Amino acid sequence: MRSKRVGSGIEIAGFEGPVFPLVYRSPAGGAELVTAAAGRLTRWDVGSGRPTREFQVPEDASTETFELEALVLKGGRVRIAAGDENGLCLWNGASGRLLADVVGKDRIYDVAGGPTSGGRPLLAGMGVNGLHLWDPVTAAPLAPPLEHVGDAVVVTLATLRGGPTLIVTGDYEGVRRWQGDLCELQFGAEIDAPHINMLTTAYTEDGRPLIVGVVEEGEVVCRWDAETGEEIGPPIPTAGESVRIATATVSGRMRLFTADQDVVRQWDLLSGEPFEETFAGSYASAVSLPDGSALLAAGTDTGKVTIHRLV
């Protein structure tokens, strides 16, 4: 693999096949990049594009392109998580050591991490057999799989202002919000949004959580207030059927990134107004930085990933 500067960013090329990037805030306040491609997980220096760590990958992994999630724990520990057809995979983000493999013994469609209402860290995974809840430190299950109302495939966590953390799930009927560390109660009414196939959470400057979801029927991205369930702004159109999304704040303005058909487009998350500049990529990950800028990592189906600093 080789890296070079392209405009104001860095391009890393030479991967085999599709590249899924994950960019996240490091415990020190900077940014880290991890890529998954051709059965390999690699951490990179975002400033130079040099590899800094190879991760241990399960020998029997059922996928070559993990869709990754990062969780920074108290004390600066980092966990990288992903699901595959056999269960949860969990890595030490610093050493790259595989901490757990095929936990849950279920096909895990999606993984999300964050604090519970009680303040302890949580990993949630949506699988065929239901919603799995794990301790991200030990990968121990916190409860048996929770049977879901519908055929859920995606999950995210949303922390309400001055209130609890919600576990938010999406299925072929709508978006559901669950209150309590083990989803004891449904929070508010179901959000009517059929055929949700991706969810994430974004936070406004005053800490208001927004649920952002790809609605397969209609091929749009919708945003809802996590507390009220109210839809925010008009639906944002997308170009195709396999859309990935990411969000970040750039100079105080919340942006949405939609990746599909090897094009990453930018939108104002609240108004839905498009930005003119686009990037190459079918997979996208973004992170806000303390100086008001953001990093966007875009991976292509043809073996490249580019890192762009947005100001």
PDB file of C-alpha atoms in Angstrom, residues 12-242:
ATOM      1  CA  ILE A  12      -3.870   5.622   0.723  1.00  0.00           C
ATOM      2  CA  ALA A  13      -4.093   3.192  -2.204  1.00  0.00           C
ATOM      3  CA  GLY A  14      -3.274  -0.428  -2.939  1.00  0.00           C
ATOM      4  CA  PHE A  15      -5.944  -2.198  -0.877  1.00  0.00           C
ATOM      5  CA  GLU A  16      -7.628  -5.235  -2.357  1.00  0.00           C
ATOM      6  CA  GLY A  17     -11.295  -4.528  -2.987  1.00  0.00           C
ATOM      7  CA  PRO A  18     -13.628  -2.323  -0.904  1.00  0.00           C
ATOM      8  CA  VAL A  19     -12.213  -0.298   2.006  1.00  0.00           C
ATOM      9  CA  PHE A  20     -14.279   0.573   5.086  1.00  0.00           C
ATOM     10  CA  PRO A  21     -12.704   3.484   7.036  1.00  0.00           C
ATOM     11  CA  LEU A  22     -13.309   4.413  10.668  1.00  0.00           C
ATOM     12  CA  VAL A  23     -12.062   7.796  11.904  1.00  0.00           C
ATOM     13  CA  TYR A  24     -12.616   8.726  15.555  1.00  0.00           C
ATOM     14  CA  ARG A  25     -11.380  11.043  18.314  1.00  0.00           C
ATOM     15  CA  SER A  26      -8.400   9.600  20.129  1.00  0.00           C
ATOM     16  CA  PRO A  27      -8.166   9.855  23.945  1.00  0.00           C
ATOM     17  CA  ALA A  28      -5.524  12.570  23.478  1.00  0.00           C
ATOM     18  CA  GLY A  29      -7.946  14.729  21.469  1.00  0.00           C
ATOM     19  CA  GLY A  30      -6.560  14.048  18.010  1.00  0.00           C
ATOM     20  CA  ALA A  31      -7.892  11.586  15.466  1.00  0.00           C
ATOM     21  CA  GLU A  32      -7.221   7.965  14.584  1.00  0.00           C
ATOM     22  CA  LEU A  33      -7.983   6.070  11.382  1.00  0.00           C
ATOM     23  CA  VAL A  34      -8.603   2.327  11.141  1.00  0.00           C
ATOM     24  CA  THR A  35      -9.333   0.621   7.822  1.00  0.00           C
ATOM     25  CA  ALA A  36     -10.924  -2.758   7.126  1.00  0.00           C
ATOM     26  CA  ALA A  37     -10.186  -4.300   3.739  1.00  0.00           C
ATOM     27  CA  ALA A  38      -9.512  -7.788   2.371  1.00  0.00           C
ATOM     28  CA  GLY A  39      -9.655  -9.341   5.823  1.00  0.00           C
ATOM     29  CA  ARG A  40      -7.104  -6.921   7.329  1.00  0.00           C
ATOM     30  CA  LEU A  41      -7.538  -4.203   9.946  1.00  0.00           C
ATOM     31  CA  THR A  42      -4.875  -1.485   9.982  1.00  0.00           C
ATOM     32  CA  ARG A  43      -4.453   1.704  12.004  1.00  0.00           C
ATOM     33  CA  TRP A  44      -2.920   4.713  10.245  1.00  0.00           C
ATOM     34  CA  ASP A  45      -1.384   8.050  11.178  1.00  0.00           C
ATOM     35  CA  VAL A  46      -3.870  10.571   9.779  1.00  0.00           C
ATOM     36  CA  GLY A  47      -1.181  13.209   9.274  1.00  0.00           C
ATOM     37  CA  SER A  48       1.240  11.183   7.185  1.00  0.00           C
ATOM     38  CA  GLY A  49      -0.789   8.219   5.912  1.00  0.00           C
ATOM     39  CA  ARG A  50       1.714   5.766   7.405  1.00  0.00           C
ATOM     40  CA  PRO A  51       0.515   2.484   8.975  1.00  0.00           C
ATOM     41  CA  THR A  52       1.045   2.289  12.734  1.00  0.00           C
ATOM     42  CA  ARG A  53      -0.585  -0.998  13.775  1.00  0.00           C
ATOM     43  CA  GLU A  54      -1.939  -4.227  12.262  1.00  0.00           C
ATOM     44  CA  PHE A  55      -4.897  -5.711  14.130  1.00  0.00           C
ATOM     45  CA  GLN A  56      -5.342  -9.392  14.907  1.00  0.00           C
ATOM     46  CA  VAL A  57      -8.203 -10.740  12.770  1.00  0.00           C
ATOM     47  CA  PRO A  58     -10.180 -13.944  13.467  1.00  0.00           C
ATOM     48  CA  GLU A  59      -9.102 -16.811  11.231  1.00  0.00           C
ATOM     49  CA  ASP A  60     -12.729 -17.788  10.614  1.00  0.00           C
ATOM     50  CA  ALA A  61     -14.053 -14.272   9.984  1.00  0.00           C
ATOM     51  CA  SER A  62     -17.060 -14.414   7.692  1.00  0.00           C
ATOM     52  CA  THR A  63     -16.438 -10.981   6.155  1.00  0.00           C
ATOM     53  CA  GLU A  64     -13.449  -9.266   4.600  1.00  0.00           C
ATOM     54  CA  THR A  65     -14.750  -5.729   5.106  1.00  0.00           C
ATOM     55  CA  PHE A  66     -15.839  -5.160   8.705  1.00  0.00           C
ATOM     56  CA  GLU A  67     -18.049  -2.118   9.356  1.00  0.00           C
ATOM     57  CA  LEU A  68     -16.353  -0.809  12.481  1.00  0.00           C
ATOM     58  CA  GLU A  69     -17.426   1.112  15.587  1.00  0.00           C
ATOM     59  CA  ALA A  70     -15.084   2.879  18.062  1.00  0.00           C
ATOM     60  CA  LEU A  71     -15.760   3.421  21.754  1.00  0.00           C
ATOM     61  CA  VAL A  72     -13.421   5.471  23.969  1.00  0.00           C
ATOM     62  CA  LEU A  73     -13.684   4.377  27.607  1.00  0.00           C
ATOM     63  CA  LYS A  74     -12.713   6.154  30.816  1.00  0.00           C
ATOM     64  CA  GLY A  75      -8.985   6.086  31.394  1.00  0.00           C
ATOM     65  CA  GLY A  76      -8.244   6.400  27.686  1.00  0.00           C
ATOM     66  CA  ARG A  77      -8.892   2.808  26.689  1.00  0.00           C
ATOM     67  CA  VAL A  78     -10.278   2.313  23.187  1.00  0.00           C
ATOM     68  CA  ARG A  79     -12.389  -0.541  21.884  1.00  0.00           C
ATOM     69  CA  ILE A  80     -13.003  -1.262  18.210  1.00  0.00           C
ATOM     70  CA  ALA A  81     -16.050  -3.434  17.559  1.00  0.00           C
ATOM     71  CA  ALA A  82     -17.688  -5.068  14.560  1.00  0.00           C
ATOM     72  CA  GLY A  83     -20.277  -7.722  13.875  1.00  0.00           C
ATOM     73  CA  ASP A  84     -20.174 -10.535  11.372  1.00  0.00           C
ATOM     74  CA  GLU A  85     -22.213 -13.643  10.598  1.00  0.00           C
ATOM     75  CA  ASN A  86     -20.808 -15.440  13.661  1.00  0.00           C
ATOM     76  CA  GLY A  87     -21.141 -12.759  16.354  1.00  0.00           C
ATOM     77  CA  LEU A  88     -19.314  -9.798  17.886  1.00  0.00           C
ATOM     78  CA  CYS A  89     -15.621  -9.141  17.272  1.00  0.00           C
ATOM     79  CA  LEU A  90     -13.899  -6.803  19.751  1.00  0.00           C
ATOM     80  CA  TRP A  91     -10.384  -5.352  19.623  1.00  0.00           C
ATOM     81  CA  ASN A  92      -8.108  -3.359  21.912  1.00  0.00           C
ATOM     82  CA  GLY A  93      -7.774  -0.125  19.918  1.00  0.00           C
ATOM     83  CA  ALA A  94      -4.241   0.572  21.157  1.00  0.00           C
ATOM     84  CA  SER A  95      -2.596  -2.831  20.724  1.00  0.00           C
ATOM     85  CA  GLY A  96      -4.800  -4.284  17.981  1.00  0.00           C
ATOM     86  CA  ARG A  97      -5.260  -7.451  20.033  1.00  0.00           C
ATOM     87  CA  LEU A  98      -8.458  -9.395  19.434  1.00  0.00           C
ATOM     88  CA  LEU A  99     -10.277  -9.477  22.776  1.00  0.00           C
ATOM     89  CA  ALA A 100     -13.353 -11.431  21.751  1.00  0.00           C
ATOM     90  CA  ASP A 101     -14.475 -13.392  18.720  1.00  0.00           C
ATOM     91  CA  VAL A 102     -17.972 -14.591  17.699  1.00  0.00           C
ATOM     92  CA  VAL A 103     -19.491 -13.485  21.022  1.00  0.00           C
ATOM     93  CA  GLY A 104     -23.243 -14.004  20.886  1.00  0.00           C
ATOM     94  CA  LYS A 105     -23.062 -16.668  18.192  1.00  0.00           C
ATOM     95  CA  ASP A 106     -25.537 -14.773  16.036  1.00  0.00           C
ATOM     96  CA  ARG A 107     -25.410 -12.884  12.771  1.00  0.00           C
ATOM     97  CA  ILE A 108     -24.795  -9.317  13.947  1.00  0.00           C
ATOM     98  CA  TYR A 109     -25.972  -6.706  11.446  1.00  0.00           C
ATOM     99  CA  ASP A 110     -24.950  -3.550  13.293  1.00  0.00           C
ATOM    100  CA  VAL A 111     -23.032  -2.455  16.415  1.00  0.00           C
ATOM    101  CA  ALA A 112     -23.230   0.803  18.411  1.00  0.00           C
ATOM    102  CA  GLY A 113     -21.466   1.966  21.565  1.00  0.00           C
ATOM    103  CA  GLY A 114     -21.895   4.569  24.276  1.00  0.00           C
ATOM    104  CA  PRO A 115     -22.782   5.118  27.937  1.00  0.00           C
ATOM    105  CA  THR A 116     -25.866   3.636  29.541  1.00  0.00           C
ATOM    106  CA  SER A 117     -28.298   5.697  31.607  1.00  0.00           C
ATOM    107  CA  GLY A 118     -26.346   4.586  34.677  1.00  0.00           C
ATOM    108  CA  GLY A 119     -23.066   5.797  33.182  1.00  0.00           C
ATOM    109  CA  ARG A 120     -21.415   2.474  32.435  1.00  0.00           C
ATOM    110  CA  PRO A 121     -20.194   1.774  28.894  1.00  0.00           C
ATOM    111  CA  LEU A 122     -22.305  -0.369  26.605  1.00  0.00           C
ATOM    112  CA  LEU A 123     -22.050  -2.121  23.268  1.00  0.00           C
ATOM    113  CA  ALA A 124     -25.321  -2.925  21.540  1.00  0.00           C
ATOM    114  CA  GLY A 125     -25.556  -5.265  18.576  1.00  0.00           C
ATOM    115  CA  MET A 126     -28.583  -6.011  16.429  1.00  0.00           C
ATOM    116  CA  GLY A 127     -28.740  -9.636  15.314  1.00  0.00           C
ATOM    117  CA  VAL A 128     -31.064 -12.225  13.854  1.00  0.00           C
ATOM    118  CA  ASN A 129     -31.933 -13.475  17.358  1.00  0.00           C
ATOM    119  CA  GLY A 130     -32.586 -10.019  18.807  1.00  0.00           C
ATOM    120  CA  LEU A 131     -30.769  -7.112  20.444  1.00  0.00           C
ATOM    121  CA  HIS A 132     -27.510  -8.066  22.180  1.00  0.00           C
ATOM    122  CA  LEU A 133     -26.021  -5.956  24.996  1.00  0.00           C
ATOM    123  CA  TRP A 134     -22.356  -6.406  25.948  1.00  0.00           C
ATOM    124  CA  ASP A 135     -19.810  -4.960  28.355  1.00  0.00           C
ATOM    125  CA  PRO A 136     -17.187  -3.410  26.010  1.00  0.00           C
ATOM    126  CA  VAL A 137     -14.400  -3.958  28.532  1.00  0.00           C
ATOM    127  CA  THR A 138     -14.822  -7.723  28.834  1.00  0.00           C
ATOM    128  CA  ALA A 139     -17.252  -8.519  25.961  1.00  0.00           C
ATOM    129  CA  ALA A 140     -19.435 -10.298  28.521  1.00  0.00           C
ATOM    130  CA  PRO A 141     -23.163 -10.309  27.686  1.00  0.00           C
ATOM    131  CA  LEU A 142     -25.227  -8.123  30.017  1.00  0.00           C
ATOM    132  CA  ALA A 143     -28.467 -10.004  29.306  1.00  0.00           C
ATOM    133  CA  PRO A 144     -29.806 -12.725  27.036  1.00  0.00           C
ATOM    134  CA  PRO A 145     -30.681 -11.414  23.547  1.00  0.00           C
ATOM    135  CA  LEU A 146     -33.752  -9.188  23.774  1.00  0.00           C
ATOM    136  CA  GLU A 147     -36.452 -10.194  21.325  1.00  0.00           C
ATOM    137  CA  HIS A 148     -37.383  -7.286  19.089  1.00  0.00           C
ATOM    138  CA  VAL A 149     -40.845  -6.294  17.941  1.00  0.00           C
ATOM    139  CA  GLY A 150     -39.963  -6.245  14.229  1.00  0.00           C
ATOM    140  CA  ASP A 151     -37.133  -7.415  12.006  1.00  0.00           C
ATOM    141  CA  ALA A 152     -34.611  -4.885  13.295  1.00  0.00           C
ATOM    142  CA  VAL A 153     -31.284  -4.533  11.516  1.00  0.00           C
ATOM    143  CA  VAL A 154     -29.726  -1.302  12.871  1.00  0.00           C
ATOM    144  CA  VAL A 155     -29.067   0.264  16.277  1.00  0.00           C
ATOM    145  CA  THR A 156     -27.677   3.513  17.719  1.00  0.00           C
ATOM    146  CA  LEU A 157     -27.538   5.171  21.161  1.00  0.00           C
ATOM    147  CA  ALA A 158     -28.791   8.686  21.960  1.00  0.00           C
ATOM    148  CA  THR A 159     -28.118  10.527  25.226  1.00  0.00           C
ATOM    149  CA  LEU A 160     -30.904  12.982  26.055  1.00  0.00           C
ATOM    150  CA  ARG A 161     -30.083  16.387  27.551  1.00  0.00           C
ATOM    151  CA  GLY A 162     -30.140  15.992  31.310  1.00  0.00           C
ATOM    152  CA  GLY A 163     -31.823  12.637  30.955  1.00  0.00           C
ATOM    153  CA  PRO A 164     -31.312   8.989  30.145  1.00  0.00           C
ATOM    154  CA  THR A 165     -29.574   7.258  27.284  1.00  0.00           C
ATOM    155  CA  LEU A 166     -31.915   5.713  24.749  1.00  0.00           C
ATOM    156  CA  ILE A 167     -31.185   2.618  22.707  1.00  0.00           C
ATOM    157  CA  VAL A 168     -32.661   3.322  19.281  1.00  0.00           C
ATOM    158  CA  THR A 169     -33.470   0.529  16.837  1.00  0.00           C
ATOM    159  CA  GLY A 170     -34.668   0.556  13.246  1.00  0.00           C
ATOM    160  CA  ASP A 171     -36.655  -2.126  11.458  1.00  0.00           C
ATOM    161  CA  TYR A 172     -38.929  -2.542   8.462  1.00  0.00           C
ATOM    162  CA  GLU A 173     -41.783  -0.753  10.212  1.00  0.00           C
ATOM    163  CA  GLY A 174     -40.126   2.226  11.861  1.00  0.00           C
ATOM    164  CA  VAL A 175     -37.751   3.607  14.478  1.00  0.00           C
ATOM    165  CA  ARG A 176     -38.210   2.631  18.133  1.00  0.00           C
ATOM    166  CA  ARG A 177     -36.642   4.254  21.192  1.00  0.00           C
ATOM    167  CA  TRP A 178     -35.990   2.201  24.330  1.00  0.00           C
ATOM    168  CA  GLN A 179     -35.347   3.538  27.824  1.00  0.00           C
ATOM    169  CA  GLY A 180     -33.345   1.727  30.518  1.00  0.00           C
ATOM    170  CA  ASP A 181     -30.027  -0.076  30.442  1.00  0.00           C
ATOM    171  CA  LEU A 182     -31.754  -3.261  29.274  1.00  0.00           C
ATOM    172  CA  CYS A 183     -34.532  -1.627  27.194  1.00  0.00           C
ATOM    173  CA  GLU A 184     -37.084  -1.998  29.969  1.00  0.00           C
ATOM    174  CA  LEU A 185     -39.509   0.573  28.538  1.00  0.00           C
ATOM    175  CA  GLN A 186     -40.339   1.937  25.125  1.00  0.00           C
ATOM    176  CA  PHE A 187     -39.743   5.711  25.049  1.00  0.00           C
ATOM    177  CA  GLY A 188     -42.411   7.676  23.220  1.00  0.00           C
ATOM    178  CA  ALA A 189     -44.339   6.529  20.196  1.00  0.00           C
ATOM    179  CA  GLU A 190     -42.825   4.598  17.331  1.00  0.00           C
ATOM    180  CA  ILE A 191     -41.427   6.842  14.588  1.00  0.00           C
ATOM    181  CA  ASP A 192     -43.075   5.986  11.287  1.00  0.00           C
ATOM    182  CA  ALA A 193     -40.226   5.360   8.853  1.00  0.00           C
ATOM    183  CA  PRO A 194     -40.521   2.068   6.968  1.00  0.00           C
ATOM    184  CA  HIS A 195     -37.507   0.061   5.884  1.00  0.00           C
ATOM    185  CA  ILE A 196     -34.778   1.745   7.918  1.00  0.00           C
ATOM    186  CA  ASN A 197     -31.397   0.292   6.951  1.00  0.00           C
ATOM    187  CA  MET A 198     -28.910   2.605   8.721  1.00  0.00           C
ATOM    188  CA  LEU A 199     -29.045   4.762  11.863  1.00  0.00           C
ATOM    189  CA  THR A 200     -26.668   7.131  13.586  1.00  0.00           C
ATOM    190  CA  THR A 201     -26.922   9.903  16.202  1.00  0.00           C
ATOM    191  CA  ALA A 202     -25.724  13.505  15.910  1.00  0.00           C
ATOM    192  CA  TYR A 203     -25.728  16.258  18.554  1.00  0.00           C
ATOM    193  CA  THR A 204     -26.463  19.957  18.076  1.00  0.00           C
ATOM    194  CA  GLU A 205     -24.319  22.627  19.756  1.00  0.00           C
ATOM    195  CA  ASP A 206     -26.676  22.705  22.748  1.00  0.00           C
ATOM    196  CA  GLY A 207     -26.515  18.915  23.143  1.00  0.00           C
ATOM    197  CA  ARG A 208     -29.837  18.003  21.522  1.00  0.00           C
ATOM    198  CA  PRO A 209     -29.566  14.481  20.049  1.00  0.00           C
ATOM    199  CA  LEU A 210     -30.833  13.885  16.533  1.00  0.00           C
ATOM    200  CA  ILE A 211     -31.542  10.451  15.113  1.00  0.00           C
ATOM    201  CA  VAL A 212     -30.404  10.218  11.486  1.00  0.00           C
ATOM    202  CA  GLY A 213     -31.679   7.335   9.385  1.00  0.00           C
ATOM    203  CA  VAL A 214     -31.582   6.013   5.837  1.00  0.00           C
ATOM    204  CA  VAL A 215     -35.133   5.166   4.772  1.00  0.00           C
ATOM    205  CA  GLU A 216     -34.910   2.512   2.075  1.00  0.00           C
ATOM    206  CA  GLU A 217     -38.431   3.115   0.767  1.00  0.00           C
ATOM    207  CA  GLY A 218     -38.155   6.470  -0.958  1.00  0.00           C
ATOM    208  CA  GLU A 219     -34.343   6.396  -0.816  1.00  0.00           C
ATOM    209  CA  VAL A 220     -33.982   9.380   1.506  1.00  0.00           C
ATOM    210  CA  VAL A 221     -32.225  10.345   4.735  1.00  0.00           C
ATOM    211  CA  CYS A 222     -34.492  11.621   7.523  1.00  0.00           C
ATOM    212  CA  ARG A 223     -33.701  13.328  10.831  1.00  0.00           C
ATOM    213  CA  TRP A 224     -35.739  13.206  14.021  1.00  0.00           C
ATOM    214  CA  ASP A 225     -35.480  14.819  17.433  1.00  0.00           C
ATOM    215  CA  ALA A 226     -34.539  11.890  19.682  1.00  0.00           C
ATOM    216  CA  GLU A 227     -36.637  13.205  22.565  1.00  0.00           C
ATOM    217  CA  THR A 228     -39.844  14.182  20.785  1.00  0.00           C
ATOM    218  CA  GLY A 229     -39.704  11.979  17.694  1.00  0.00           C
ATOM    219  CA  GLU A 230     -40.482  15.053  15.569  1.00  0.00           C
ATOM    220  CA  GLU A 231     -39.037  14.994  12.056  1.00  0.00           C
ATOM    221  CA  ILE A 232     -36.578  17.811  11.349  1.00  0.00           C
ATOM    222  CA  GLY A 233     -36.369  19.402   7.924  1.00  0.00           C
ATOM    223  CA  PRO A 234     -37.311  17.863   4.592  1.00  0.00           C
ATOM    224  CA  PRO A 235     -36.042  14.375   3.670  1.00  0.00           C
ATOM    225  CA  ILE A 236     -32.645  14.465   1.955  1.00  0.00           C
ATOM    226  CA  PRO A 237     -32.582  12.546  -1.363  1.00  0.00           C
ATOM    227  CA  THR A 238     -29.992   9.848  -2.021  1.00  0.00           C
ATOM    228  CA  ALA A 239     -28.751   8.347  -5.245  1.00  0.00           C
ATOM    229  CA  GLY A 240     -29.146   4.610  -4.753  1.00  0.00           C
ATOM    230  CA  GLU A 241     -30.036   1.619  -2.613  1.00  0.00           C
ATOM    231  CA  SER A 242     -26.865   1.061  -0.566  1.00  0.00           C
TER     232      SER A 242
END
